Amino acid sequence: MSEEKYIPKSKLAQWFDSRLPLLTLSHHLKEYPTPKNLNYWWTFGGILTFCLITQIITGLVLAMHYVAHVDHAFDSIEHIMRNVNYGWLIRYVHANGASMFFLAVYIHIFRSLFYGSYKSPREVIWIIGLIIYILMMATAFMGYVLPWGQMSFWGATVITNLFSAIPFIGESITTWLWGGYSVDNPTLNRFYSLHYLLPFLTFGLVILHIWALHVPGNNNPIGIDVKKNSNETMPFHPYMVMKDITALLVFIIIFLWFVFFAPNALGHPDNYIEANPLVTPSHIVPEWYLLPFYAILRAIPSKLGGVIFMFAAIFILMLLPWLDTSKVRSAIFRPIYKKFFWVLVFTVILLGYLGAKPPEGIYLILSRLATFYYFFHFLILLPVLGRYEKTDPLPMSISDPVLDKPGTFDKFKKVASKYEGENVSSFK
Amino acid sequence: MNKEIKPKRRDFLFTATYTIGAVGIAAAIWPLVDQMNPDSSVKALSTTEVDISGVEQGKTITVLWRGKPIFIRRRTKNEIDEAAAVDLQDLKDPEKDSDRAKNPEWLVMVGVCTHLGCVPLGDKGEYKAWFCPCHGSHYDSSGRIRKGPAPKNLEIPKYEFVDNNTIKIG
């Protein structure tokens, strides 16, 4: 980075830092230059870190009381809810925490889509982020199986059966995943093991995600490159730390509202019925955050095709930095893309809604239209739009859109002079 | 000079914010700590009723209470006299036998050596009562420590005679 070399003050600190530069690292994190125009959509990175740590801590605690065995799993969850001190609180935080985690990650991803944060030179950050997202989905799915309720069991059955669509080897793969001829005790045990492992892999990837971010630095709402360590940036601490904490507190209020007032609103009541391999519930739905992909799966009238399209819907995002040919990052300066961005948001929400409905009649038709648009958006629209869209002129500096507004600078001068009472022309 | 040292509005806000923050974090951590304490299902097992009608003089039965062995011994006349006759000055942890047994005939103790938690053997040791094989602690017919590394007498649990044939422990 372009910062000057940091040298700790005391001799002891220098001795330590020259052997393990932790102090240099913490200095870097503190002084890390952030664009001064970052808005609240940029606080979701910090919020997501909070979510991951919350899930790991509450999960660690739940693992102290949970029993991964088909005969005891369901009862051990009830034991946590009724007997363990504050077990109800810890479990509800963990269960709703998963939903809040996905809520935050979707906002984070759509922020990236709107402001073009995935574009050069940030492609690696984007791809690591998507791997984190895929790991999150796998972790959440396996976590949902652990309570061994009806939705756990049949969700696990349906999702693992996706792999049976693979020609020739599909059958043996599902058998291998199950460790048997159906979802049973071996499946539960391995899911528990992996559910415990994956968050730590995710944590490692989060470190890489942040590392990769700190090489080019943050994108910003204007989407143009900022000069680092100039009057266009501010040190991460305390400015962004305070902004992140403010947003985090609002997020926690919403989170805890769910935990205390509607802890089961996002879950499915059938999961309070113990798993029964002989009876499938009349209507199986995954958790809300997987619904858009579930809708795509069911929109395609072929077993293998549905599976391919569902996975493609996720993996297509990996190619996004190259599919979007526009050199302009922020949608603020792309009048046509901006409209289609909102069409995409609407389409994904619509797919989520359709995923929760039975795949018949109008729902099926709409699922197919929405699935078509989803792929059209990424495969056709973005490559073409980058070539033909007439973008608005980009400002020279991230300060310009604010300062160029008529009267802004005078107003700023007036406010600043009230506090300083002296010459403020040096501010510009 | 004094005016500058006087805390400002901002200092007050900082202190108030940090305080509320610290209280909030402590409140969030407490459930994570308390969940490791015995849960309600463990607490619900904290009393056990034992039928003692079949125990003959000079015999000991061992029952499980809170995961620990409880010795219930129906002592002989000889043992009771012996226990009562001991001079308190000879004891490492002085305690009268009458304070240890509600009914002199019945001795109810937690069968866990007060040294490092092993279970002492019955009718063994220099006092022909209890002897811990782990590190050689000798207990007398009242379960009092007489010789060896253990610091305390065998613990007496909370118990009561529900009727002539039943003891409720806990």
Coordinates of C-alpha atoms in Angstrom, one line a residue:
Chain A
M1 CA 0.0 0.0 0.0
S2 CA 1.0 3.6 -0.5
E3 CA 1.3 4.3 3.3
E4 CA 4.6 5.3 4.8
K5 CA 6.4 2.5 6.6
Y6 CA 5.2 2.2 10.1
I7 CA 7.7 1.9 13.0
P8 CA 6.4 1.1 16.5
K9 CA 7.5 3.5 19.2
S10 CA 9.0 1.3 21.9
K11 CA 12.0 -0.9 21.5
L12 CA 10.1 -4.0 22.7
A13 CA 7.4 -3.3 20.1
Q14 CA 10.0 -2.9 17.4
W15 CA 11.6 -6.2 18.4
F16 CA 8.3 -8.0 18.2
D17 CA 7.1 -6.3 15.1
S18 CA 10.2 -7.1 13.1
R19 CA 9.6 -10.8 14.0
L20 CA 5.8 -10.9 13.6
P21 CA 4.4 -7.7 12.1
L22 CA 1.1 -7.7 14.0
L23 CA 1.5 -4.1 15.0
T24 CA 2.1 -3.1 11.4
L25 CA -1.0 -5.0 10.5
S26 CA -3.1 -3.3 13.1
H27 CA -1.7 0.1 12.1
H28 CA -2.6 -0.7 8.5
L29 CA -6.2 -1.7 9.5
K30 CA -6.5 1.5 11.5
E31 CA -5.1 3.9 8.9
Y32 CA -6.5 2.0 5.8
P33 CA -7.7 4.9 3.6
T34 CA -11.4 4.7 2.7
P35 CA -13.2 6.9 0.2
K36 CA -14.9 9.6 2.1
N37 CA -18.2 9.2 0.1
L38 CA -18.9 5.6 1.2
N39 CA -22.6 5.4 2.0
Y40 CA -24.5 3.0 4.4
W41 CA -24.6 0.3 1.8
W42 CA -20.9 -0.1 2.5
T43 CA -21.5 -1.1 6.1
F44 CA -22.7 -4.5 5.3
G45 CA -19.2 -6.0 5.1
G46 CA -18.8 -5.3 8.8
I47 CA -22.3 -6.5 9.5
L48 CA -21.6 -9.8 7.8
T49 CA -18.4 -10.3 9.8
F50 CA -20.5 -9.8 12.9
C51 CA -23.1 -12.3 11.6
L52 CA -20.4 -14.9 11.0
I53 CA -18.8 -14.5 14.4
T54 CA -22.3 -14.7 16.0
Q55 CA -23.1 -17.9 14.2
I56 CA -19.7 -19.4 15.2
I57 CA -20.1 -18.5 18.9
T58 CA -23.7 -19.6 19.2
G59 CA -23.0 -22.7 17.2
L60 CA -20.1 -23.7 19.4
V61 CA -22.5 -23.4 22.4
L62 CA -25.3 -25.4 20.7
A63 CA -22.8 -28.1 19.9
M64 CA -22.2 -28.6 23.6
H65 CA -25.8 -29.7 24.0
Y66 CA -26.8 -31.2 20.7
V67 CA -26.7 -34.9 19.9
A68 CA -26.1 -35.9 16.3
H69 CA -28.1 -39.2 16.3
V70 CA -31.4 -39.9 14.6
D71 CA -32.8 -41.2 17.9
H72 CA -31.7 -38.2 20.0
A73 CA -31.3 -35.2 17.6
F74 CA -34.9 -33.9 17.7
D75 CA -35.1 -34.4 21.5
S76 CA -31.8 -32.7 22.1
I77 CA -33.1 -29.6 20.3
E78 CA -36.2 -29.6 22.6
H79 CA -33.8 -30.2 25.5
I80 CA -31.9 -27.1 24.5
M81 CA -35.1 -25.1 24.2
R82 CA -36.6 -26.2 27.5
N83 CA -33.8 -27.2 29.9
V84 CA -30.5 -25.6 29.0
N85 CA -30.0 -22.2 30.7
Y86 CA -30.8 -19.6 28.0
G87 CA -30.8 -22.4 25.4
W88 CA -33.9 -21.0 23.8
L89 CA -32.1 -17.7 23.3
I90 CA -29.0 -19.1 21.9
R91 CA -30.8 -21.4 19.5
Y92 CA -33.1 -18.6 18.3
V93 CA -30.2 -16.3 17.8
H94 CA -28.5 -19.1 15.8
A95 CA -31.5 -19.9 13.7
N96 CA -32.6 -16.3 13.0
G97 CA -28.9 -15.4 12.7
A98 CA -28.7 -17.6 9.6
S99 CA -31.6 -15.6 8.1
M100 CA -30.1 -12.3 9.0
F101 CA -26.8 -13.4 7.6
F102 CA -28.4 -14.1 4.2
L103 CA -30.4 -10.9 4.3
A104 CA -27.1 -9.0 4.8
V105 CA -25.3 -11.0 2.2
Y106 CA -28.0 -10.3 -0.4
I107 CA -27.8 -6.6 0.3
H108 CA -24.0 -6.8 0.1
I109 CA -24.2 -8.6 -3.3
F110 CA -26.8 -6.2 -4.8
R111 CA -24.7 -3.3 -3.6
S112 CA -21.8 -4.7 -5.5
L113 CA -24.1 -5.2 -8.6
F114 CA -25.3 -1.6 -8.4
Y115 CA -22.0 0.1 -7.9
G116 CA -20.0 -2.3 -10.1
S117 CA -17.7 -3.3 -7.3
Y118 CA -17.0 -6.6 -9.1
K119 CA -15.2 -4.9 -12.0
S120 CA -11.5 -4.6 -12.5
P121 CA -9.4 -4.5 -10.4
R122 CA -11.7 -6.2 -7.9
E123 CA -12.6 -9.5 -9.7
V124 CA -10.8 -11.7 -7.1
I125 CA -12.6 -10.1 -4.2
W126 CA -15.9 -10.8 -6.1
I127 CA -15.0 -14.4 -6.8
I128 CA -13.9 -15.1 -3.2
G129 CA -17.1 -13.5 -2.0
L130 CA -19.1 -15.8 -4.2
I131 CA -17.3 -18.9 -2.8
I132 CA -18.1 -17.6 0.6
Y133 CA -21.8 -17.3 -0.5
I134 CA -21.8 -20.9 -1.8
L135 CA -20.2 -22.1 1.4
M136 CA -22.9 -20.2 3.4
M137 CA -25.6 -21.9 1.5
A138 CA -24.1 -25.4 2.0
T139 CA -23.6 -24.6 5.7
A140 CA -27.1 -23.3 6.2
F141 CA -28.6 -26.3 4.4
M142 CA -26.7 -28.8 6.5
G143 CA -27.5 -26.8 9.7
Y144 CA -31.2 -27.0 8.8
V145 CA -31.0 -30.8 8.7
L146 CA -29.6 -31.1 12.2
P147 CA -32.8 -30.6 14.2
W148 CA -34.1 -33.7 12.4
G149 CA -37.6 -32.4 11.9
Q150 CA -39.8 -33.2 8.9
M151 CA -38.5 -30.3 6.9
S152 CA -34.9 -31.2 7.8
F153 CA -35.4 -34.8 6.7
W154 CA -37.3 -34.1 3.5
G155 CA -35.2 -31.0 2.6
A156 CA -32.1 -33.2 2.9
T157 CA -33.7 -35.9 0.8
V158 CA -34.7 -33.5 -2.0
I159 CA -31.4 -31.6 -2.1
T160 CA -29.2 -34.7 -2.0
N161 CA -31.4 -36.3 -4.7
L162 CA -30.5 -33.4 -7.0
F163 CA -27.2 -35.2 -7.5
S164 CA -29.0 -38.3 -8.8
A165 CA -29.8 -36.3 -11.9
I166 CA -26.2 -36.6 -13.0
P167 CA -26.1 -39.2 -15.8
F168 CA -24.6 -42.7 -15.1
I169 CA -22.9 -41.9 -11.8
G170 CA -25.7 -39.9 -10.1
E171 CA -27.1 -42.9 -8.2
S172 CA -23.7 -43.9 -6.7
I173 CA -23.0 -40.2 -5.8
T174 CA -26.2 -39.9 -3.8
T175 CA -25.6 -43.2 -2.1
W176 CA -22.1 -42.0 -1.2
L177 CA -23.5 -38.7 0.1
W178 CA -26.0 -40.5 2.3
G179 CA -23.7 -43.3 3.5
G180 CA -26.7 -45.6 2.9
Y181 CA -29.7 -46.0 0.7
S182 CA -31.6 -43.1 2.1
V183 CA -31.0 -40.1 4.4
D184 CA -30.3 -41.7 7.8
N185 CA -28.0 -41.6 10.7
P186 CA -24.7 -41.6 8.7
T187 CA -26.0 -38.7 6.7
L188 CA -26.9 -36.8 9.9
N189 CA -23.5 -37.4 11.4
R190 CA -21.5 -36.3 8.4
F191 CA -23.7 -33.2 7.9
Y192 CA -23.0 -32.3 11.6
S193 CA -19.3 -32.7 11.0
L194 CA -19.3 -30.5 7.9
H195 CA -21.7 -28.0 9.4
Y196 CA -19.1 -27.5 12.1
L197 CA -16.2 -27.3 9.7
L198 CA -17.4 -25.0 6.9
P199 CA -17.8 -21.8 9.0
F200 CA -14.1 -21.9 9.8
L201 CA -13.3 -22.3 6.1
T202 CA -15.6 -19.4 5.5
F203 CA -13.8 -17.4 8.2
G204 CA -10.5 -18.1 6.4
L205 CA -12.0 -16.9 3.1
V206 CA -13.3 -13.8 4.8
I207 CA -9.8 -12.9 5.7
L208 CA -8.7 -13.5 2.1
H209 CA -11.7 -11.4 0.9
I210 CA -10.6 -8.5 3.1
W211 CA -7.0 -8.9 2.1
A212 CA -7.9 -8.8 -1.5
L213 CA -10.0 -5.7 -0.8
H214 CA -7.1 -3.9 0.8
V215 CA -5.0 -4.2 -2.3
P216 CA -7.0 -1.9 -4.6
G217 CA -9.0 -0.4 -1.7
N218 CA -12.8 0.2 -1.6
N219 CA -14.9 1.0 -4.6
N220 CA -17.3 3.9 -3.9
P221 CA -20.7 5.1 -4.9
I222 CA -19.3 7.3 -7.7
G223 CA -17.3 4.3 -8.9
I224 CA -14.2 6.2 -10.0
D225 CA -10.7 5.5 -8.7
V226 CA -9.8 7.6 -5.7
K227 CA -6.3 9.0 -5.0
K228 CA -5.2 7.2 -1.8
N229 CA -4.1 9.3 1.2
S230 CA -5.4 12.4 -0.3
N231 CA -8.3 14.6 0.7
E232 CA -10.5 12.0 -1.0
T233 CA -9.9 9.3 1.7
M234 CA -10.3 9.1 5.4
P235 CA -8.6 6.6 7.8
F236 CA -10.8 3.5 8.5
H237 CA -10.6 4.3 12.2
P238 CA -12.5 6.1 13.6
Y239 CA -14.5 7.3 10.7
M240 CA -15.7 4.0 9.1
V241 CA -15.6 2.1 12.4
M242 CA -18.2 4.6 13.8
K243 CA -20.3 4.4 10.7
D244 CA -20.1 0.6 10.7
I245 CA -21.1 0.4 14.4
T246 CA -24.0 2.8 13.8
A247 CA -25.4 0.6 11.0
L248 CA -24.6 -2.6 13.0
L249 CA -26.7 -1.3 16.0
V250 CA -29.7 -0.8 13.7
F251 CA -29.2 -4.2 12.2
I252 CA -29.0 -5.8 15.7
I253 CA -32.3 -4.1 16.7
I254 CA -34.0 -5.7 13.7
F255 CA -32.2 -9.1 14.4
L256 CA -33.3 -9.1 18.0
W257 CA -36.8 -8.1 17.1
F258 CA -37.1 -11.4 15.2
V259 CA -35.3 -13.3 18.1
F260 CA -37.6 -12.0 20.8
F261 CA -40.9 -11.3 19.0
A262 CA -41.1 -13.6 16.0
P263 CA -38.5 -16.3 16.5
N264 CA -40.3 -18.8 14.3
A265 CA -41.6 -16.4 11.6
L266 CA -38.8 -17.4 9.2
G267 CA -38.9 -21.1 9.9
H268 CA -41.4 -23.7 8.9
P269 CA -43.8 -25.2 11.5
D270 CA -43.4 -28.7 10.1
N271 CA -39.8 -28.8 11.4
Y272 CA -41.3 -29.1 14.9
I273 CA -42.6 -32.5 13.9
E274 CA -39.9 -35.2 14.3
A275 CA -38.5 -36.7 11.0
N276 CA -40.6 -39.5 9.6
P277 CA -39.1 -41.4 6.6
L278 CA -42.6 -42.8 5.8
V279 CA -44.5 -39.6 5.4
T280 CA -43.6 -36.6 3.3
P281 CA -45.2 -33.2 4.2
S282 CA -47.7 -32.1 1.6
H283 CA -45.6 -29.1 0.6
I284 CA -41.8 -28.9 1.0
V285 CA -40.1 -25.6 0.9
P286 CA -36.5 -24.7 1.6
E287 CA -35.5 -21.8 3.8
W288 CA -36.5 -18.4 2.3
Y289 CA -32.9 -17.6 1.3
L290 CA -32.7 -20.5 -1.1
L291 CA -36.1 -20.0 -2.7
P292 CA -35.0 -18.2 -5.9
F293 CA -32.8 -21.1 -6.8
Y294 CA -35.5 -23.6 -5.9
A295 CA -37.9 -21.7 -8.2
I296 CA -35.4 -22.0 -11.1
L297 CA -34.9 -25.7 -10.3
R298 CA -38.6 -26.3 -10.7
A299 CA -39.1 -24.0 -13.7
I300 CA -37.2 -26.4 -16.0
P301 CA -39.2 -29.4 -17.1
S302 CA -36.4 -31.8 -17.0
K303 CA -34.7 -33.4 -13.9
L304 CA -31.1 -32.9 -15.2
G305 CA -31.9 -29.5 -16.8
G306 CA -33.4 -28.1 -13.6
V307 CA -30.3 -29.0 -11.7
I308 CA -28.0 -27.6 -14.3
F309 CA -29.9 -24.3 -14.5
M310 CA -30.0 -24.0 -10.7
F311 CA -26.3 -24.4 -10.3
A312 CA -25.7 -22.2 -13.4
A313 CA -27.7 -19.5 -11.8
I314 CA -25.1 -19.3 -9.1
F315 CA -21.9 -20.0 -11.1
I316 CA -22.8 -17.5 -13.8
L317 CA -22.1 -14.8 -11.2
M318 CA -18.4 -15.9 -11.2
L319 CA -18.2 -14.7 -14.8
L320 CA -19.9 -11.4 -14.2
P321 CA -16.7 -9.3 -14.2
W322 CA -16.2 -10.4 -17.8
L323 CA -19.8 -10.5 -18.9
D324 CA -20.4 -6.9 -17.9
T325 CA -18.3 -5.1 -20.6
S326 CA -19.0 -1.6 -19.4
K327 CA -16.0 0.3 -18.2
V328 CA -18.2 2.5 -16.0
R329 CA -18.6 1.0 -12.6
S330 CA -21.4 2.8 -10.8
A331 CA -25.0 2.5 -12.0
I332 CA -25.4 6.2 -11.2
F333 CA -23.8 7.0 -14.5
R334 CA -25.4 4.2 -16.5
P335 CA -29.1 5.3 -17.1
I336 CA -30.1 2.1 -18.8
Y337 CA -28.3 -0.4 -16.6
K338 CA -29.7 1.3 -13.6
K339 CA -33.3 0.5 -14.8
F340 CA -32.4 -3.1 -15.5
F341 CA -30.6 -3.5 -12.2
W342 CA -34.0 -2.9 -10.5
V343 CA -35.6 -5.3 -13.0
L344 CA -33.1 -7.9 -11.8
V345 CA -33.9 -7.2 -8.1
F346 CA -37.5 -7.5 -8.8
T347 CA -37.0 -10.8 -10.8
V348 CA -35.0 -12.4 -7.9
I349 CA -37.6 -11.4 -5.4
L350 CA -40.3 -12.7 -7.7
L351 CA -38.4 -16.0 -8.0
G352 CA -38.2 -16.2 -4.3
Y353 CA -41.9 -15.7 -4.0
L354 CA -42.6 -18.3 -6.7
G355 CA -40.2 -20.8 -5.0
A356 CA -42.6 -20.8 -2.0
K357 CA -45.6 -21.5 -4.2
P358 CA -46.6 -24.8 -5.7
P359 CA -45.2 -25.3 -9.2
E360 CA -48.4 -25.2 -11.2
G361 CA -50.6 -22.8 -13.3
I362 CA -49.6 -19.2 -13.3
Y363 CA -46.8 -19.8 -10.8
L364 CA -45.0 -22.1 -13.2
I365 CA -45.4 -19.7 -16.1
L366 CA -44.0 -16.8 -14.1
S367 CA -41.2 -19.0 -12.8
R368 CA -40.2 -19.7 -16.4
L369 CA -40.4 -16.1 -17.5
A370 CA -38.4 -15.0 -14.4
T371 CA -35.8 -17.7 -15.0
F372 CA -35.5 -16.6 -18.6
Y373 CA -34.9 -13.0 -17.6
Y374 CA -32.4 -13.9 -15.0
F375 CA -30.1 -15.6 -17.6
F376 CA -31.0 -13.0 -20.2
H377 CA -29.8 -10.3 -17.9
F378 CA -26.3 -11.8 -17.4
L379 CA -25.7 -13.5 -20.7
I380 CA -27.2 -11.1 -23.2
L381 CA -28.1 -7.8 -21.7
L382 CA -24.9 -7.0 -19.8
P383 CA -22.4 -7.8 -22.6
V384 CA -24.5 -5.8 -25.1
L385 CA -25.3 -2.9 -22.8
G386 CA -21.6 -2.3 -22.1
R387 CA -21.1 -1.7 -25.8
Y388 CA -24.1 0.4 -26.7
E389 CA -25.1 2.2 -23.6
K390 CA -24.4 6.0 -23.6
T391 CA -23.1 6.7 -20.1
D392 CA -23.3 10.0 -18.3
P393 CA -20.0 11.9 -17.9
L394 CA -17.9 10.8 -14.9
P395 CA -16.8 13.5 -12.4
M396 CA -13.0 14.1 -12.1
S397 CA -13.1 13.6 -8.3
I398 CA -15.5 12.0 -5.8
S399 CA -15.8 15.4 -4.2
D400 CA -17.2 17.1 -7.3
P401 CA -20.8 15.8 -7.3
V402 CA -21.1 17.3 -3.8
L403 CA -19.2 20.5 -4.2
D404 CA -20.5 21.3 -7.7
K405 CA -24.1 21.6 -6.5
P406 CA -24.9 25.3 -6.5
G407 CA -24.4 26.9 -3.1
T408 CA -23.0 23.8 -1.4
F409 CA -19.6 25.2 -0.9
D410 CA -20.9 28.5 0.5
K411 CA -23.1 26.6 2.9
F412 CA -20.2 24.4 3.9
K413 CA -18.1 27.5 4.5
K414 CA -20.7 29.1 6.6
V415 CA -21.1 25.9 8.8
A416 CA -17.4 25.4 9.1
S417 CA -16.7 29.0 10.0
K418 CA -19.2 28.8 12.9
Y419 CA -17.0 26.1 14.5
E420 CA -13.6 27.3 13.5
G421 CA -14.2 31.0 13.3
E422 CA -11.4 31.5 10.9
N423 CA -10.2 31.0 7.4
V424 CA -11.7 27.9 5.8
S425 CA -10.7 28.2 2.2
S426 CA -8.1 25.5 2.8
F427 CA -10.9 23.0 3.1
K428 CA -11.3 22.7 -0.6
Chain B
M1 CA -6.6 26.3 34.2
N2 CA -9.5 24.8 36.1
K3 CA -11.8 25.4 33.3
E4 CA -9.9 23.3 30.9
I5 CA -9.8 20.2 33.2
K6 CA -13.6 20.4 33.7
P7 CA -15.1 17.5 31.7
K8 CA -16.8 18.6 28.5
R9 CA -20.2 17.5 27.2
R10 CA -18.4 15.2 24.7
D11 CA -16.4 13.5 27.6
F12 CA -19.7 12.8 29.3
L13 CA -21.2 11.3 26.1
F14 CA -18.2 9.1 25.6
T15 CA -18.2 7.7 29.1
A16 CA -22.0 7.1 29.0
T17 CA -21.7 5.4 25.6
Y18 CA -18.8 3.1 26.8
T19 CA -20.7 2.3 30.0
I20 CA -23.9 1.3 28.2
G21 CA -21.8 -0.6 25.6
A22 CA -20.0 -2.5 28.4
V23 CA -23.3 -3.4 30.1
G24 CA -24.7 -4.6 26.8
I25 CA -21.8 -6.8 26.0
A26 CA -21.8 -8.3 29.5
A27 CA -25.5 -9.0 29.2
A28 CA -24.9 -10.7 25.8
I29 CA -22.0 -12.8 27.2
W30 CA -23.8 -14.0 30.4
P31 CA -26.2 -16.5 28.6
L32 CA -23.1 -18.0 26.8
V33 CA -21.5 -18.6 30.2
D34 CA -24.6 -19.7 32.1
Q35 CA -25.5 -22.3 29.5
M36 CA -22.6 -24.4 30.8
N37 CA -24.2 -24.5 34.4
P38 CA -26.3 -27.5 35.3
D39 CA -29.5 -27.3 33.2
S40 CA -33.1 -27.9 34.5
S41 CA -33.0 -31.6 33.6
V42 CA -29.9 -32.1 35.8
K43 CA -31.4 -30.0 38.6
A44 CA -34.6 -32.1 38.4
L45 CA -32.5 -35.2 39.4
S46 CA -31.2 -33.6 42.6
T47 CA -33.2 -35.8 45.0
T48 CA -33.2 -39.6 45.3
E49 CA -35.3 -41.8 47.6
V50 CA -33.7 -45.0 48.9
D51 CA -35.4 -48.0 50.4
I52 CA -33.3 -49.2 53.3
S53 CA -35.5 -51.9 54.7
G54 CA -33.3 -54.7 53.4
V55 CA -30.0 -53.5 54.8
E56 CA -28.7 -55.6 57.7
Q57 CA -26.4 -54.5 60.5
G58 CA -22.8 -54.1 59.4
K59 CA -23.7 -53.8 55.8
T60 CA -23.3 -50.9 53.4
I61 CA -25.3 -50.1 50.3
T62 CA -24.1 -47.7 47.7
V63 CA -26.6 -45.6 45.7
L64 CA -26.1 -43.0 42.9
W65 CA -27.0 -39.4 43.7
R66 CA -26.1 -36.6 41.3
G67 CA -23.7 -38.9 39.6
K68 CA -21.8 -39.7 42.8
P69 CA -21.9 -42.8 45.1
I70 CA -23.6 -42.4 48.4
F71 CA -22.7 -44.9 51.1
I72 CA -25.5 -45.9 53.4
R73 CA -24.2 -48.1 56.3
R74 CA -26.2 -49.7 59.0
R75 CA -23.6 -49.6 61.7
T76 CA -23.1 -52.2 64.5
K77 CA -23.3 -51.3 68.1
N78 CA -19.5 -51.7 68.3
E79 CA -18.9 -49.2 65.5
I80 CA -21.2 -46.7 67.0
D81 CA -19.5 -46.8 70.4
E82 CA -16.1 -46.7 68.8
A83 CA -17.0 -43.6 66.7
A84 CA -18.5 -41.9 69.8
A85 CA -15.5 -42.6 72.0
V86 CA -12.9 -40.9 69.8
D87 CA -11.3 -37.9 71.4
L88 CA -11.9 -34.8 69.1
Q89 CA -8.3 -33.8 69.7
D90 CA -7.1 -36.8 67.7
L91 CA -9.0 -35.7 64.6
K92 CA -7.7 -33.8 61.7
D93 CA -11.1 -32.4 60.9
P94 CA -12.8 -32.5 64.4
E95 CA -16.5 -33.4 64.2
K96 CA -18.6 -35.3 66.7
D97 CA -20.2 -38.5 65.5
S98 CA -23.6 -37.3 66.7
D99 CA -23.3 -34.4 64.3
R100 CA -22.6 -36.7 61.4
A101 CA -25.4 -39.3 61.9
K102 CA -28.9 -38.2 62.5
N103 CA -29.8 -41.7 63.7
P104 CA -26.6 -43.3 65.1
E105 CA -27.5 -46.6 63.5
W106 CA -27.4 -45.1 60.0
L107 CA -24.4 -43.4 58.5
V108 CA -25.1 -41.6 55.2
M109 CA -22.1 -40.1 53.4
V110 CA -21.0 -39.1 49.9
G111 CA -18.5 -41.9 48.9
V112 CA -16.0 -39.6 47.4
C113 CA -12.5 -39.2 49.0
T114 CA -12.0 -35.5 49.9
H115 CA -8.5 -35.7 48.6
L116 CA -8.9 -36.1 44.8
G117 CA -12.2 -37.7 44.3
C118 CA -11.7 -41.4 44.2
V119 CA -14.2 -43.8 45.8
P120 CA -12.9 -45.3 49.1
L121 CA -13.1 -49.0 49.7
G122 CA -15.3 -50.3 52.6
D123 CA -14.1 -52.4 55.6
K124 CA -10.5 -51.6 54.8
G125 CA -7.6 -49.6 56.3
E126 CA -6.2 -49.1 59.8
Y127 CA -9.6 -48.3 61.2
K128 CA -11.4 -51.2 59.5
A129 CA -13.8 -48.7 58.0
W130 CA -13.0 -46.9 54.7
F131 CA -9.7 -46.6 52.9
C132 CA -9.0 -44.8 49.7
P133 CA -6.7 -46.8 47.4
C134 CA -5.6 -43.8 45.3
H135 CA -3.4 -42.1 47.8
G136 CA -3.9 -44.0 51.0
S137 CA -6.4 -42.0 53.1
H138 CA -7.9 -43.9 56.1
Y139 CA -11.3 -43.0 57.4
D140 CA -12.9 -44.3 60.7
S141 CA -16.3 -45.8 61.3
S142 CA -17.8 -42.3 61.2
G143 CA -16.2 -41.5 57.9
R144 CA -13.8 -39.1 59.5
I145 CA -10.3 -38.7 58.1
R146 CA -7.7 -40.2 60.4
K147 CA -4.6 -40.7 58.4
G148 CA -3.4 -39.8 54.9
P149 CA -3.5 -36.8 52.6
A150 CA -7.3 -36.1 52.5
P151 CA -8.0 -32.8 54.3
K152 CA -11.7 -33.4 55.3
N153 CA -14.1 -36.0 56.6
L154 CA -16.3 -37.7 54.0
E155 CA -19.1 -35.3 53.2
I156 CA -22.5 -35.8 54.7
P157 CA -25.2 -35.0 52.1
K158 CA -28.5 -33.3 52.9
Y159 CA -30.9 -36.2 53.7
E160 CA -33.9 -37.0 55.8
F161 CA -35.8 -40.1 57.0
V162 CA -39.1 -40.1 55.1
D163 CA -40.2 -43.0 57.2
N164 CA -38.5 -45.9 59.0
N165 CA -37.6 -47.6 55.7
T166 CA -36.9 -44.7 53.4
I167 CA -34.2 -42.1 53.1
K168 CA -34.6 -39.1 50.9
I169 CA -31.2 -37.7 49.7
G170 CA -30.9 -34.2 48.5

